[in-house]
PDB file of C-alpha atoms in Angstrom:
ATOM      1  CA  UNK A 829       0.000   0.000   0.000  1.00  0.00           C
ATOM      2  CA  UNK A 830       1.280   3.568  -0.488  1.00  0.00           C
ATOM      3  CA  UNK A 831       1.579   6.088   1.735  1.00  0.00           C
ATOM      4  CA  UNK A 832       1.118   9.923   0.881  1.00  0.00           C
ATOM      5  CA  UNK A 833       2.943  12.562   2.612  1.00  0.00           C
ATOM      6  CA  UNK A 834       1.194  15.707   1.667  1.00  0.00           C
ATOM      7  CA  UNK A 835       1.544  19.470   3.449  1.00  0.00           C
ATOM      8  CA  UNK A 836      -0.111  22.720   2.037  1.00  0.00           C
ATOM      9  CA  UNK A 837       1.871  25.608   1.819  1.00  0.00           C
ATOM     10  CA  UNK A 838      -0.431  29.197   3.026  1.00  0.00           C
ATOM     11  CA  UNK A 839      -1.157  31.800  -0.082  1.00  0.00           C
ATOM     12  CA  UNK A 840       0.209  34.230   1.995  1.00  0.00           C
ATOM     13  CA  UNK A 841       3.429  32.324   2.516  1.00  0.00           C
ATOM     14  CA  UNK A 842       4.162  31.970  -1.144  1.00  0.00           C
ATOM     15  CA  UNK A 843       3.166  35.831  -1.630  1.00  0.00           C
ATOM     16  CA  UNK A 844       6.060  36.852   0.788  1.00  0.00           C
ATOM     17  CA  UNK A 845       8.312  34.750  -0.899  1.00  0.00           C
ATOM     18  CA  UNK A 846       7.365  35.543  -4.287  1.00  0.00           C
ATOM     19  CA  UNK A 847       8.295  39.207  -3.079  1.00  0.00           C
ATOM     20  CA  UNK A 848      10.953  38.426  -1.368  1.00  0.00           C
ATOM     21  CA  UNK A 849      12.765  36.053  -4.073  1.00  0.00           C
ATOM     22  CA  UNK A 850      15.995  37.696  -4.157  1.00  0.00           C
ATOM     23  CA  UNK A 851      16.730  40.786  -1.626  1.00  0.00           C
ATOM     24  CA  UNK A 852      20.506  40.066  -3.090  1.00  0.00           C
ATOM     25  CA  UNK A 853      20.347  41.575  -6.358  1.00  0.00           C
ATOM     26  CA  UNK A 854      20.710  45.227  -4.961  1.00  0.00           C
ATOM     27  CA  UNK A 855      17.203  46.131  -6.285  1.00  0.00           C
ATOM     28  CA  UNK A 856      16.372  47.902  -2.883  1.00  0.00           C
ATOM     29  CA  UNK A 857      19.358  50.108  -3.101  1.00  0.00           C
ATOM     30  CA  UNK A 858      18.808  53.740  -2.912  1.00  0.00           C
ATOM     31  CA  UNK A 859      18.854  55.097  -6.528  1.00  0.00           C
ATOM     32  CA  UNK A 860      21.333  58.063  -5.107  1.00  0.00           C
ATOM     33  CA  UNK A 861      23.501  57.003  -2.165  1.00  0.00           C
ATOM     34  CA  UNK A 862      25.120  60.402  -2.689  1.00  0.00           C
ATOM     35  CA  UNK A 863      21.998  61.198   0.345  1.00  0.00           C
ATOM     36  CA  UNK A 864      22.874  59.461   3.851  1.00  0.00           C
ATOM     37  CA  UNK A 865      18.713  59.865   4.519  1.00  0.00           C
ATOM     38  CA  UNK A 866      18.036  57.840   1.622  1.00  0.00           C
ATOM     39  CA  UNK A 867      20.886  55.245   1.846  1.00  0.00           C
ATOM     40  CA  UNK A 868      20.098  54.802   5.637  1.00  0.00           C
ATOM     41  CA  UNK A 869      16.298  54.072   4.701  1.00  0.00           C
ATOM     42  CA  UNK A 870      16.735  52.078   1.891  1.00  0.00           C
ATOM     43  CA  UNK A 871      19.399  49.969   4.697  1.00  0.00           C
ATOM     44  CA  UNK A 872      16.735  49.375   7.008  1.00  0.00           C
ATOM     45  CA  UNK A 873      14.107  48.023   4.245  1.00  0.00           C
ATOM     46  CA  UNK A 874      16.630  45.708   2.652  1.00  0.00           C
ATOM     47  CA  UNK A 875      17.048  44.705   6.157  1.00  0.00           C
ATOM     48  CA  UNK A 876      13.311  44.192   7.054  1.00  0.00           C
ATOM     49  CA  UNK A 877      13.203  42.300   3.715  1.00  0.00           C
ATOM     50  CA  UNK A 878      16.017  40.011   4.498  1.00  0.00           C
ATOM     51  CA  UNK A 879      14.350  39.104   8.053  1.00  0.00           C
ATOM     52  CA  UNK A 880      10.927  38.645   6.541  1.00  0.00           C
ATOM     53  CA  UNK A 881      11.991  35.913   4.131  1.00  0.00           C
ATOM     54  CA  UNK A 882      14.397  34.261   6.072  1.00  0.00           C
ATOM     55  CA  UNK A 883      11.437  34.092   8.710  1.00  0.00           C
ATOM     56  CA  UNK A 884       8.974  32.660   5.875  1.00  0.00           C
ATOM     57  CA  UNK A 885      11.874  29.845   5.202  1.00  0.00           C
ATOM     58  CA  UNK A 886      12.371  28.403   8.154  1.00  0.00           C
ATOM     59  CA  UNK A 887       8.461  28.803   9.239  1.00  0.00           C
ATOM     60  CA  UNK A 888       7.386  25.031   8.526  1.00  0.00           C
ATOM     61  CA  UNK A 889      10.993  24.450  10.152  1.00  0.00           C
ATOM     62  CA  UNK A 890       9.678  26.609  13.292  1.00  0.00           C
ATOM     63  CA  UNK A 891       6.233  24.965  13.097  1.00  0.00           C
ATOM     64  CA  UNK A 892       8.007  20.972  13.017  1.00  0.00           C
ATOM     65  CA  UNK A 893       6.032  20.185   9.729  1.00  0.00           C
ATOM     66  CA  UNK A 894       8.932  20.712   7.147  1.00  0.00           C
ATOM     67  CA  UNK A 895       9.270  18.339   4.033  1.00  0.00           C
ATOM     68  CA  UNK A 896      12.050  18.972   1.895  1.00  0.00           C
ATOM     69  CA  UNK A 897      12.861  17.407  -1.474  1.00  0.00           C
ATOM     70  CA  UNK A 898      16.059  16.678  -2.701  1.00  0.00           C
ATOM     71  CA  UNK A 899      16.914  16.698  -6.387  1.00  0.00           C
ATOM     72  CA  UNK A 900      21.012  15.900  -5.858  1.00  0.00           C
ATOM     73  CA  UNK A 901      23.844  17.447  -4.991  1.00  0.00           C
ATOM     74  CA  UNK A 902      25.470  16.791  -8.390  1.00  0.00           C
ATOM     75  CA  UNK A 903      22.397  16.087 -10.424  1.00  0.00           C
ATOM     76  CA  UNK A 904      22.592  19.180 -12.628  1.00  0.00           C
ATOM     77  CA  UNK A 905      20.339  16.895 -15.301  1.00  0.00           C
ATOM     78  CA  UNK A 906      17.190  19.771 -16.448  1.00  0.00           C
ATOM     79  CA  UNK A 907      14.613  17.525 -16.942  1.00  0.00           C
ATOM     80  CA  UNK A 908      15.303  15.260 -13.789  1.00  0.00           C
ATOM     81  CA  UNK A 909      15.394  18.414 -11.642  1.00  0.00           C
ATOM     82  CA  UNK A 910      12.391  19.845 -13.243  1.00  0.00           C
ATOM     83  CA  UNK A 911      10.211  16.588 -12.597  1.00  0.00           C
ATOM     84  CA  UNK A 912      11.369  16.923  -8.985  1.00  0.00           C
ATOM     85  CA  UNK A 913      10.349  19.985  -8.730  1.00  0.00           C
ATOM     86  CA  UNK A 914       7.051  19.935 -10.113  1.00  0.00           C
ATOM     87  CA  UNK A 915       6.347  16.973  -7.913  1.00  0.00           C
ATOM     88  CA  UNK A 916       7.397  18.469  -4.716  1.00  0.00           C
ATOM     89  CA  UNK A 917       5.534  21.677  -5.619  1.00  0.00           C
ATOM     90  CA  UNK A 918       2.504  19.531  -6.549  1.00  0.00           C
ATOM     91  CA  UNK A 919       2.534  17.073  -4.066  1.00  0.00           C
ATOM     92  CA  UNK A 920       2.737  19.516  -1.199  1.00  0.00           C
ATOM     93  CA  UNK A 921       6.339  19.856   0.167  1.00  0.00           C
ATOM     94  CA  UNK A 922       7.106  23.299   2.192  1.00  0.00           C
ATOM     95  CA  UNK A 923      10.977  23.020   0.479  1.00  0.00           C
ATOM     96  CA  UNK A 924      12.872  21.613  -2.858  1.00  0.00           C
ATOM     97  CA  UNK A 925      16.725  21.118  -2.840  1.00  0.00           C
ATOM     98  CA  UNK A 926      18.631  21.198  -5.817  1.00  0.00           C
ATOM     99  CA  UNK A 927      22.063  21.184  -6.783  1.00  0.00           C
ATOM    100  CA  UNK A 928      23.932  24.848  -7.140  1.00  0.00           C
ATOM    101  CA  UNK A 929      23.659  25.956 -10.096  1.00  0.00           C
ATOM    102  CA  UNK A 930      22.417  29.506 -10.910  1.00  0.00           C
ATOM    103  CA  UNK A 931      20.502  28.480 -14.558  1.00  0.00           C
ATOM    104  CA  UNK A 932      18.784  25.405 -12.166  1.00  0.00           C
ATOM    105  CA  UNK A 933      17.485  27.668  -9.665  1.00  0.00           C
ATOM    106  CA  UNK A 934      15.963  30.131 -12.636  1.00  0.00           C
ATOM    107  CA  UNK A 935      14.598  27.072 -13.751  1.00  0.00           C
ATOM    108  CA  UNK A 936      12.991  25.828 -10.146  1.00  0.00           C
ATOM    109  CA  UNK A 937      11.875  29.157  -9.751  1.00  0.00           C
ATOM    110  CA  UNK A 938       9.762  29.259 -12.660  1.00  0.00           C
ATOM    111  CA  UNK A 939       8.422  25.826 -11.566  1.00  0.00           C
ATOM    112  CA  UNK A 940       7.379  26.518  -8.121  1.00  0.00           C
ATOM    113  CA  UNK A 941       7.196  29.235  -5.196  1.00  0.00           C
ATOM    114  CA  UNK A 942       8.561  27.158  -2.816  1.00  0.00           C
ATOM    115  CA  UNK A 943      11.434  28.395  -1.173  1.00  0.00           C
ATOM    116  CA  UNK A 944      14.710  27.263  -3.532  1.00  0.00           C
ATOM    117  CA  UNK A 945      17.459  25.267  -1.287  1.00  0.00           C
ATOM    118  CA  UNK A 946      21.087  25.188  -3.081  1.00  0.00           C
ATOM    119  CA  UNK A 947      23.267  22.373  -2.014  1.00  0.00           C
ATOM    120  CA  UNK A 948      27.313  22.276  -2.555  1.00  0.00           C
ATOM    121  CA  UNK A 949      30.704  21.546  -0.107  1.00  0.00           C
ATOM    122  CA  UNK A 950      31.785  24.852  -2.465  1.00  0.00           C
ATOM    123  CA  UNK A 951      30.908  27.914  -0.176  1.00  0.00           C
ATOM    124  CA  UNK A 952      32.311  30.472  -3.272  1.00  0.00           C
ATOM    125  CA  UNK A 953      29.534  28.553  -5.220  1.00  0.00           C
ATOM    126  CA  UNK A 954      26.793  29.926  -3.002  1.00  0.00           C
ATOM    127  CA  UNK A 955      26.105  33.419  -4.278  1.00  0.00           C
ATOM    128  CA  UNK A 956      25.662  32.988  -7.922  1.00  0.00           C
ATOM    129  CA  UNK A 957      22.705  30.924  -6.641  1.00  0.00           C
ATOM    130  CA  UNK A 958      21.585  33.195  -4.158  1.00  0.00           C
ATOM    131  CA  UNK A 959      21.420  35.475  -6.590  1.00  0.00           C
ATOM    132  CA  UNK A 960      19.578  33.609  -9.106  1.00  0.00           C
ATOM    133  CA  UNK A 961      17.205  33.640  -6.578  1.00  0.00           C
ATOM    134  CA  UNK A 962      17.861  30.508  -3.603  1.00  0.00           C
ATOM    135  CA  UNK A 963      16.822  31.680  -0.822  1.00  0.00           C
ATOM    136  CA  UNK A 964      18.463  28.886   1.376  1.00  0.00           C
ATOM    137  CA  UNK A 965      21.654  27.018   1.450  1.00  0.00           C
ATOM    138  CA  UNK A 966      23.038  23.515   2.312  1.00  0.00           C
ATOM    139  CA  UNK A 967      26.256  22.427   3.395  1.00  0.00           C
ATOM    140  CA  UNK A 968      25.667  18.500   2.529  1.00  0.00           C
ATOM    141  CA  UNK A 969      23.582  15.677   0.907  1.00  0.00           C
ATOM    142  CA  UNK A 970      27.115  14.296   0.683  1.00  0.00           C
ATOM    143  CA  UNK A 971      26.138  10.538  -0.489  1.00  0.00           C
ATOM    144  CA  UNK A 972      27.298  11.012  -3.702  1.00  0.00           C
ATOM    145  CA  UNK A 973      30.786  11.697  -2.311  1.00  0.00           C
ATOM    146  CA  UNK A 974      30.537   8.716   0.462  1.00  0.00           C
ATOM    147  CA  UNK A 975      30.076   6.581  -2.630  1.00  0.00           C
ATOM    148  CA  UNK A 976      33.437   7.684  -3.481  1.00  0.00           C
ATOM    149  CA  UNK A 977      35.276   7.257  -0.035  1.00  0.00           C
ATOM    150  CA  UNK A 978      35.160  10.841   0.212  1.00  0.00           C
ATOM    151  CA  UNK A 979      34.430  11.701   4.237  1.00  0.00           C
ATOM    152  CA  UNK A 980      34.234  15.073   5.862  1.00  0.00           C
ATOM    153  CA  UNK A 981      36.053  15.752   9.563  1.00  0.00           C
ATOM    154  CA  UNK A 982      34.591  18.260  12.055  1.00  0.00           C
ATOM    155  CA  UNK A 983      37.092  20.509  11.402  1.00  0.00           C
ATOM    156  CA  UNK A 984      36.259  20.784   7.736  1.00  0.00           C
ATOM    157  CA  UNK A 985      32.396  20.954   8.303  1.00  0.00           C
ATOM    158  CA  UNK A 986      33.176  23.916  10.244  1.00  0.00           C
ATOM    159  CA  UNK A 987      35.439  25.558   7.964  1.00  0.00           C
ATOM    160  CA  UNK A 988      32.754  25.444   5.031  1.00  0.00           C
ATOM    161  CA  UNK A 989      30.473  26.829   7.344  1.00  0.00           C
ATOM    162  CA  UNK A 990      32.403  29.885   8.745  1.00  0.00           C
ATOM    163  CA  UNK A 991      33.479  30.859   4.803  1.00  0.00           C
ATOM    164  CA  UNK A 992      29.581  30.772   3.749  1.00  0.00           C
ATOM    165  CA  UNK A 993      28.862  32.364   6.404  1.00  0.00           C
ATOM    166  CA  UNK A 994      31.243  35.536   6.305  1.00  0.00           C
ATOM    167  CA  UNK A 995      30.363  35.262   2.412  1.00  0.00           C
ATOM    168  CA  UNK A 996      26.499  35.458   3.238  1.00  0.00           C
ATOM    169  CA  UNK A 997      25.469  36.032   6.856  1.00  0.00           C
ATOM    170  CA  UNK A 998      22.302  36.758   6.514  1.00  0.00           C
ATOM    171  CA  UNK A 999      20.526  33.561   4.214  1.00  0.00           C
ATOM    172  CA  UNK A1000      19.369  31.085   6.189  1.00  0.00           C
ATOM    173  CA  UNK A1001      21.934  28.003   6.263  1.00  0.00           C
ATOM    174  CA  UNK A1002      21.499  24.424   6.762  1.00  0.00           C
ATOM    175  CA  UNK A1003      24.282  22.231   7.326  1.00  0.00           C
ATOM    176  CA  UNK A1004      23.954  18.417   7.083  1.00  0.00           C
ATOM    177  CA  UNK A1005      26.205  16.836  10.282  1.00  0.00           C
ATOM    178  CA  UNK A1006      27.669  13.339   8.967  1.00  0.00           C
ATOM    179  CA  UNK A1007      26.732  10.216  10.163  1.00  0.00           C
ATOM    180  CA  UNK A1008      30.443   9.033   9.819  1.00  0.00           C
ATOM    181  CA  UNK A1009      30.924  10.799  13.101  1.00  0.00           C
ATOM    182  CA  UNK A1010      30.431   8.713  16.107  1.00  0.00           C
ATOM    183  CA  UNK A1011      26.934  10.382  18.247  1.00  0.00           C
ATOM    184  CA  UNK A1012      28.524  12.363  20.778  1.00  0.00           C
ATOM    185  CA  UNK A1013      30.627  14.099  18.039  1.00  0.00           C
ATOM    186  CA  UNK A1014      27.874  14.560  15.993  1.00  0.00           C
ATOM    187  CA  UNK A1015      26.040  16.436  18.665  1.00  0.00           C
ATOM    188  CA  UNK A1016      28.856  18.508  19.998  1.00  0.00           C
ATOM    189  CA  UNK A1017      29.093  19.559  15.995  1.00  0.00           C
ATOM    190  CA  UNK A1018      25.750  20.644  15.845  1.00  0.00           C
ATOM    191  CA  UNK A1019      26.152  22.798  19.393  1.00  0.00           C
ATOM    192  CA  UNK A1020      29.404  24.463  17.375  1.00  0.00           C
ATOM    193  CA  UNK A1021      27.904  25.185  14.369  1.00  0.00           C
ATOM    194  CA  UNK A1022      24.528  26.350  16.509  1.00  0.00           C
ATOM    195  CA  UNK A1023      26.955  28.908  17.575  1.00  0.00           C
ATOM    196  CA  UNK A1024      28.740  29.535  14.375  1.00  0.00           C
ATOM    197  CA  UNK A1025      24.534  30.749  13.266  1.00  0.00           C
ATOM    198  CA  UNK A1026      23.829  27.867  11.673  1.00  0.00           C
ATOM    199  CA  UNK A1027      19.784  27.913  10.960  1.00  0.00           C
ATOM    200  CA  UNK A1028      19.398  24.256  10.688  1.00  0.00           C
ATOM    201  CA  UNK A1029      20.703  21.184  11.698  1.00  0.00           C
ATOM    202  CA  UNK A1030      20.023  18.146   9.461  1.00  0.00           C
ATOM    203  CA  UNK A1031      20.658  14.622  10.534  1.00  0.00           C
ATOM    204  CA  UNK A1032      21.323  11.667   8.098  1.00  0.00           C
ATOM    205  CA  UNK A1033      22.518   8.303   8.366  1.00  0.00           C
ATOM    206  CA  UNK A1034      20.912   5.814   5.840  1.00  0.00           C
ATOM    207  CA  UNK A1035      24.162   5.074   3.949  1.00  0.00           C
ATOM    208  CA  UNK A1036      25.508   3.572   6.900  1.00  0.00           C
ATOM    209  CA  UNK A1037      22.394   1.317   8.011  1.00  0.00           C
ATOM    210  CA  UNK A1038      22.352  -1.998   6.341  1.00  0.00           C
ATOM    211  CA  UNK A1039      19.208  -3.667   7.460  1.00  0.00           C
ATOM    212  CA  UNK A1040      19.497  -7.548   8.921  1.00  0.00           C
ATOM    213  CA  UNK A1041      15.580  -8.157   8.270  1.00  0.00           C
ATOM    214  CA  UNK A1042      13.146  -7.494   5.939  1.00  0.00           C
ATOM    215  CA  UNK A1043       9.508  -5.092   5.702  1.00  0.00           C
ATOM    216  CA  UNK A1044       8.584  -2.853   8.962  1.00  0.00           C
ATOM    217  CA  UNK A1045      11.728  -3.902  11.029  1.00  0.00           C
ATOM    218  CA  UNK A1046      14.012  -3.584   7.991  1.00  0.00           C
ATOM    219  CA  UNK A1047      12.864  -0.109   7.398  1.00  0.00           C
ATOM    220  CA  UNK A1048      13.301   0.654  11.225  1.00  0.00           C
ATOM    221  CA  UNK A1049      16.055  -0.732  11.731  1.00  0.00           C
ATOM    222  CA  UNK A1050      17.494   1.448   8.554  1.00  0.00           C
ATOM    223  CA  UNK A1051      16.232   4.920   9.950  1.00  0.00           C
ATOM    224  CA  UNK A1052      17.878   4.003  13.375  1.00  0.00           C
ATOM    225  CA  UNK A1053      21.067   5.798  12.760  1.00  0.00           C
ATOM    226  CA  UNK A1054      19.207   9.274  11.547  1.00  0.00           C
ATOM    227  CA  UNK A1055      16.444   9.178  14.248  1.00  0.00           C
ATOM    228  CA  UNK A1056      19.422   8.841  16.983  1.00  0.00           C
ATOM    229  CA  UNK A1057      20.927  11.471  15.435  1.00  0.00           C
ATOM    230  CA  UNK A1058      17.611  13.804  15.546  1.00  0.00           C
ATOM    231  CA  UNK A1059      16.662  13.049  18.954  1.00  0.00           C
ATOM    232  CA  UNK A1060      20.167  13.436  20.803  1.00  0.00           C
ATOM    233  CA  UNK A1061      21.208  16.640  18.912  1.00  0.00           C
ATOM    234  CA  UNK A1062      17.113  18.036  18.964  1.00  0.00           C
ATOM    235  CA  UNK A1063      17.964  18.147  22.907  1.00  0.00           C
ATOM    236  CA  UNK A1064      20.733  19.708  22.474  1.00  0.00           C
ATOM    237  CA  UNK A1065      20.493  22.567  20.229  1.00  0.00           C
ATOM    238  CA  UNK A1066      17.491  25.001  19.760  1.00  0.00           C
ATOM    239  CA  UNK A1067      17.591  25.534  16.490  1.00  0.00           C
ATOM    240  CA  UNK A1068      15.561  23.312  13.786  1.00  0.00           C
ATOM    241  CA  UNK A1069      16.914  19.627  13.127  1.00  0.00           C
ATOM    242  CA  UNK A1070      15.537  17.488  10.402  1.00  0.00           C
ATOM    243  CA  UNK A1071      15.677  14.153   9.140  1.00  0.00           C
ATOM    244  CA  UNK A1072      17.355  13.035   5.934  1.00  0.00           C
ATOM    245  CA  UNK A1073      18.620   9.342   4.412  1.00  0.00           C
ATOM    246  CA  UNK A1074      16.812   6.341   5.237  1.00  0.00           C
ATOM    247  CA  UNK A1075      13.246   7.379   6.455  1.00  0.00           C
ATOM    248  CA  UNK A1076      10.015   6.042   4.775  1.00  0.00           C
ATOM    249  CA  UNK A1077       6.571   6.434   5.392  1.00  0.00           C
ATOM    250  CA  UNK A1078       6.809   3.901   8.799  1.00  0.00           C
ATOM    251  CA  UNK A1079       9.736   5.795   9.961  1.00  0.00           C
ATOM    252  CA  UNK A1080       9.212   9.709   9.036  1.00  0.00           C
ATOM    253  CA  UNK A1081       6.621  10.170  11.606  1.00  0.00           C
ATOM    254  CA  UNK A1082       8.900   8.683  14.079  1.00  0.00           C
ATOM    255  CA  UNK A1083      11.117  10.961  12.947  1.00  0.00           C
ATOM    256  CA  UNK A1084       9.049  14.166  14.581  1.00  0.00           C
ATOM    257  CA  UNK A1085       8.334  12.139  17.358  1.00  0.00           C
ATOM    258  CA  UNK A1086      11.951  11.912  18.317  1.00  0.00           C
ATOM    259  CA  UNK A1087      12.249  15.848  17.878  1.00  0.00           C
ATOM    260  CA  UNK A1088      13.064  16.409  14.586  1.00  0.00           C
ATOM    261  CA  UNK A1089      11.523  19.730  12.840  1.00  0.00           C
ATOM    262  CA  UNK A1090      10.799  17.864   9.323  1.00  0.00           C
ATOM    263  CA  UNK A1091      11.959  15.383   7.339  1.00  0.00           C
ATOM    264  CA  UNK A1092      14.532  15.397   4.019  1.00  0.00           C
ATOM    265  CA  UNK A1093      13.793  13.049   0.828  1.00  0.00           C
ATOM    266  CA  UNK A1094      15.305  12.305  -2.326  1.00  0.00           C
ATOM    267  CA  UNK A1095      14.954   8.530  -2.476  1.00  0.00           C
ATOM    268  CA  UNK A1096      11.612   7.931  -3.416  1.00  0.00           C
ATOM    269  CA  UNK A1097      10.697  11.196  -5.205  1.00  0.00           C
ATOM    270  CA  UNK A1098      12.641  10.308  -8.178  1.00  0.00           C
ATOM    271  CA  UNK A1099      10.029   6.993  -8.775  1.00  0.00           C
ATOM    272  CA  UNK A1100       6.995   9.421  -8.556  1.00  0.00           C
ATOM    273  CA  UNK A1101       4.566   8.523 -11.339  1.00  0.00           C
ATOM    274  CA  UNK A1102       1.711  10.674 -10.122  1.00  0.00           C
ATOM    275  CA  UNK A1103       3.274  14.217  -9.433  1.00  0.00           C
ATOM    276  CA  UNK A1104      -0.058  15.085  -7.600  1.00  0.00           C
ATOM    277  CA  UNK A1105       1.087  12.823  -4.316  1.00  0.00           C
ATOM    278  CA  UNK A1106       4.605  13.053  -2.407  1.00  0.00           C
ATOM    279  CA  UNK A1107       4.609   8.667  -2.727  1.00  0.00           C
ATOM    280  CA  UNK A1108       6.609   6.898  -0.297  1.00  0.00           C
ATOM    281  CA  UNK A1109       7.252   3.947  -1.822  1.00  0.00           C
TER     282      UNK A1109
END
């Protein structure tokens, strides 16, 4: 049997964002900065703006009903991200994730007004995409690069984050905490990077789960790792921690249940063949 996951996303939240879509572009500059009044104003508004949409991001964060889609870190294929897309939008996500690319986030843009996540380990990367219009960034999705022995230490996770931070302090910033960390490093990560003004913690863990039985218990037993992760670090910080790798329909509830804020996928979306349901299959 299949199991929908479906959330619906407020007018009025889409409106804000739709405003909002890219305070980065310098269109609320003054037109003459030669006048301090003006320029001071004009400081203040791009200000306000920057709060208001960062607060319309991480509202379904805020609110623990978050469900964001990922396309792939390095899948920069049109047509596979644009099917994801639509689907998410359709199918009632609050978030879509897509690699970062400026000419993919014009294109998820057009699809959807859901708020546009960028992923990348390339923090110089991040601001063409911001300014294409992603209003939200990810340091990791990194299975693509676990698939290629390629691990990240604390001390790099936290070096990405302090150079995409001082490159764009004020977009909200998510920042995936490996699962090839043993637990108590993972949460004394997330209380660093809490401090470092990380916006979101996200938990993951299904690469490193191999199930020893089959149906419900397999699919538990596969989300352990991630819903460990959730509920140790959830106590821990206050910011927003979510779920990614490994979840399913018997296991994303569980997921909230054990304090995360929402839950990640990118499994499952890409065998969608009705784009008006979020299928977990």
């Amino acid at each position: 049997m299949h199991t929908s996951i479906c959330m619906t996303i407020p007018a009025s939240s889409n409106a804000v964002l739709k405003h909002c879509l890219n305070p980065f572009l310098g269109n609320f500059l003054p037109l003459n900065p030669c006048k301090p009044l003006r320029k001071t104003a004009s400081v203040t508004t791009t200000k306000a703006l920057l709060s208001s949409s960062k607060e319309t991001v991480l509202k379904d964060f805020h609110e623990r009903r978050a469900l964001k889609i990922i396309s792939g870190l390095q899948n920069f294929d049109r047509d596979n991200v644009a099917s994801v897309v639509t689907a998410a939008d359709k199918g009632g996500a609050t978030h879509v994730d897509i690699a970062c690319d400026p000419d993919l986030v014009k294109l998820a843009i057009s699809l959807t007004s859901l708020p546009v996540c960028v992923s990348s380990v390339d923090p110089a990367a991040f601001s063409a995409a911001v300014e294409a219009g992603a209003l939200m960034v990810e340091i990791g999705n990194y299975d693509s690069f676990y698939d290629t022995g390629v691990v990240f230490s604390t001390e790099q996770i936290l070096k990405l984050t302090k150079e995409t931070r001082s490159i764009l302090p004020s977009v909200t910033l998510s920042v995936t905490v490996p699962h090839t960390l043993s637990l108590p490093d993972q949460v004394k990560l997330a209380e660093i990077l809490e401090k470092e003004g990380v916006d979101i913690i996200q938990t993951e863990g299904g690469k490193c789960s191999t199930p020893s039985k089959s149906g419900v218990l397999g699919l538990i037993e596969k989300a352990t790792p991630t819903l460990a992760a959730a509920y140790s670090i959830s106590r821990a910080v206050k910011i927003p921690v979510t779920c990614a790798s490994g979840l399913s329909a018997v296991t994303a509830p569980m997921a909230i249940t054990a304090g995360a804020a929402g839950v990640v996928s990118n499994t499952h979306i890409h065998k969608i063949s009705d784009i008006n349901l979020l299928v977990w299959l």
